[in-house]
């Protein structure tokens, strides 16, 4: 039977969402759209100690900015499974923890923090893994070791407790991961995780399984850090009698530091100067501000594209994918098992490609703001043409003004290295002739300017190779830029003549 695809992104609001988290959301989104299914957002806030104000809003804003739009859930409108915030679902979980307790798959534990620490110390001293498991639990204070009436007395007296899963001592738990294939873990390596606390709140493990079941989740696509928890979840499905409808699992590879040695962290971003968060984030506790892709000038479409490629590839050489193309091309079997190294140059490259494909008039809106901010007055048409000429030269839209400034402001300084290398006794003569020729022509465009330039060169027996860069510096002050004759054509005949003349008298000749 083919099941309707339903996937979820289930972040905990414990801080800003790392781009690894955005990638997880993206893969879920692409998978859902590819299969005509549903993608939902669930907020996993059962650990109130780790709750960070503003984090939930940040996560939703970040997803929307990148263009990851959910069908139901927090931030995107309630669907049939509301509420989608686990703290608001608190009354739901008691029934399932009771079911596990009654069936003997879970037990009450009353150990204090000090008693747990003492147990860990004891085990560490004898070089044993410090786990609360089938062996150690028999020496602890729980409903497996205490007399029944004492357990009842403690519960009636309102003593704090937790409910732990009762794992078998030694049993293989085998499940199929859509990316990694068969995974086999023995319960001897696992511990009796806490499922529920006496304040009535479930822990992540129980809430996650119950909600995935109730929300009809067909595939759990999440980060590799959850792989060790998957066998526990498999057992919970089994113990709750839901194995038949257990979702398929897909654990995504880690995002690695550019050097490949470990998980990409906030510190790598600070160290190497690139953002690891989608949006700027101000930590409410420390006031620390972390840079974001949005504020750094990345286009959301570029971020979607570059994130898609961190751990997935289409199996072809195509790298630029629209959202629709990604939906079409995305499959879990092309997600890699090994970690994906973050490459900041590649990230920039993606943005550059999207800037190049942004229509000139859209770029012009941004450049116009800078032009106005400098109290300059140019037509929209002129600003748009400037954008068309220089967009190949930038990686970020905010670089437009810096690169294009000479289209709006006369240069008064000239690249000294070029002058030192290229200026010679013939240079003034070429410039004078060029000014003369341009003036004598009624019309002015790129082709005519080039023709005049070639004529001025040949008259003075100067080669293009020796003079072209000098001509550029005379017109713009700087050594690099767009095709030079088109640049002059856009500046116009009068400005071109004026700039050549100014350069002639103001360049500090070597
Ligand atoms: N709440 C978990 C997190 O913050 C979600 C893990 C999962 O998707 O099962 O990453």
mmCIF file of C-alpha atoms in Angstrom, residues 19 256-259 264-277 291-293 296 298 342-345 347-348:
data_model
loop_
_atom_site.group_PDB
_atom_site.id
_atom_site.type_symbol
_atom_site.label_atom_id
_atom_site.label_comp_id
_atom_site.label_asym_id
_atom_site.label_seq_id
_atom_site.Cartn_x
_atom_site.Cartn_y
_atom_site.Cartn_z
ATOM 1 C CA UNK A 19 22.033 26.340 8.469
ATOM 2 C CA UNK A 256 31.349 19.736 8.374
ATOM 3 C CA UNK A 257 33.865 22.521 8.872
ATOM 4 C CA UNK A 258 35.537 23.702 5.639
ATOM 5 C CA UNK A 259 38.596 21.656 6.644
ATOM 6 C CA UNK A 264 30.386 23.059 11.399
ATOM 7 C CA UNK A 265 29.866 25.381 14.334
ATOM 8 C CA UNK A 266 29.152 29.002 15.038
ATOM 9 C CA UNK A 267 32.803 29.447 15.916
ATOM 10 C CA UNK A 268 33.888 28.384 12.410
ATOM 11 C CA UNK A 269 31.752 31.165 10.999
ATOM 12 C CA UNK A 270 33.383 33.715 13.310
ATOM 13 C CA UNK A 271 36.831 32.328 12.572
ATOM 14 C CA UNK A 272 36.490 32.274 8.790
ATOM 15 C CA UNK A 273 34.085 35.152 8.308
ATOM 16 C CA UNK A 274 30.941 33.570 6.936
ATOM 17 C CA UNK A 275 27.485 33.231 8.433
ATOM 18 C CA UNK A 276 26.279 29.909 9.823
ATOM 19 C CA UNK A 277 22.796 31.224 10.530
ATOM 20 C CA UNK A 291 25.655 37.285 11.324
ATOM 21 C CA UNK A 292 23.041 35.922 8.962
ATOM 22 C CA UNK A 293 22.930 35.041 5.279
ATOM 23 C CA UNK A 296 25.213 39.441 4.547
ATOM 24 C CA UNK A 298 22.705 36.440 0.117
ATOM 25 C CA UNK A 342 30.975 23.635 3.959
ATOM 26 C CA UNK A 343 32.736 25.682 1.284
ATOM 27 C CA UNK A 344 32.350 29.423 1.675
ATOM 28 C CA UNK A 345 33.714 30.182 -1.782
ATOM 29 C CA UNK A 347 28.450 29.608 -1.254
ATOM 30 C CA UNK A 348 29.566 32.962 -2.684
#
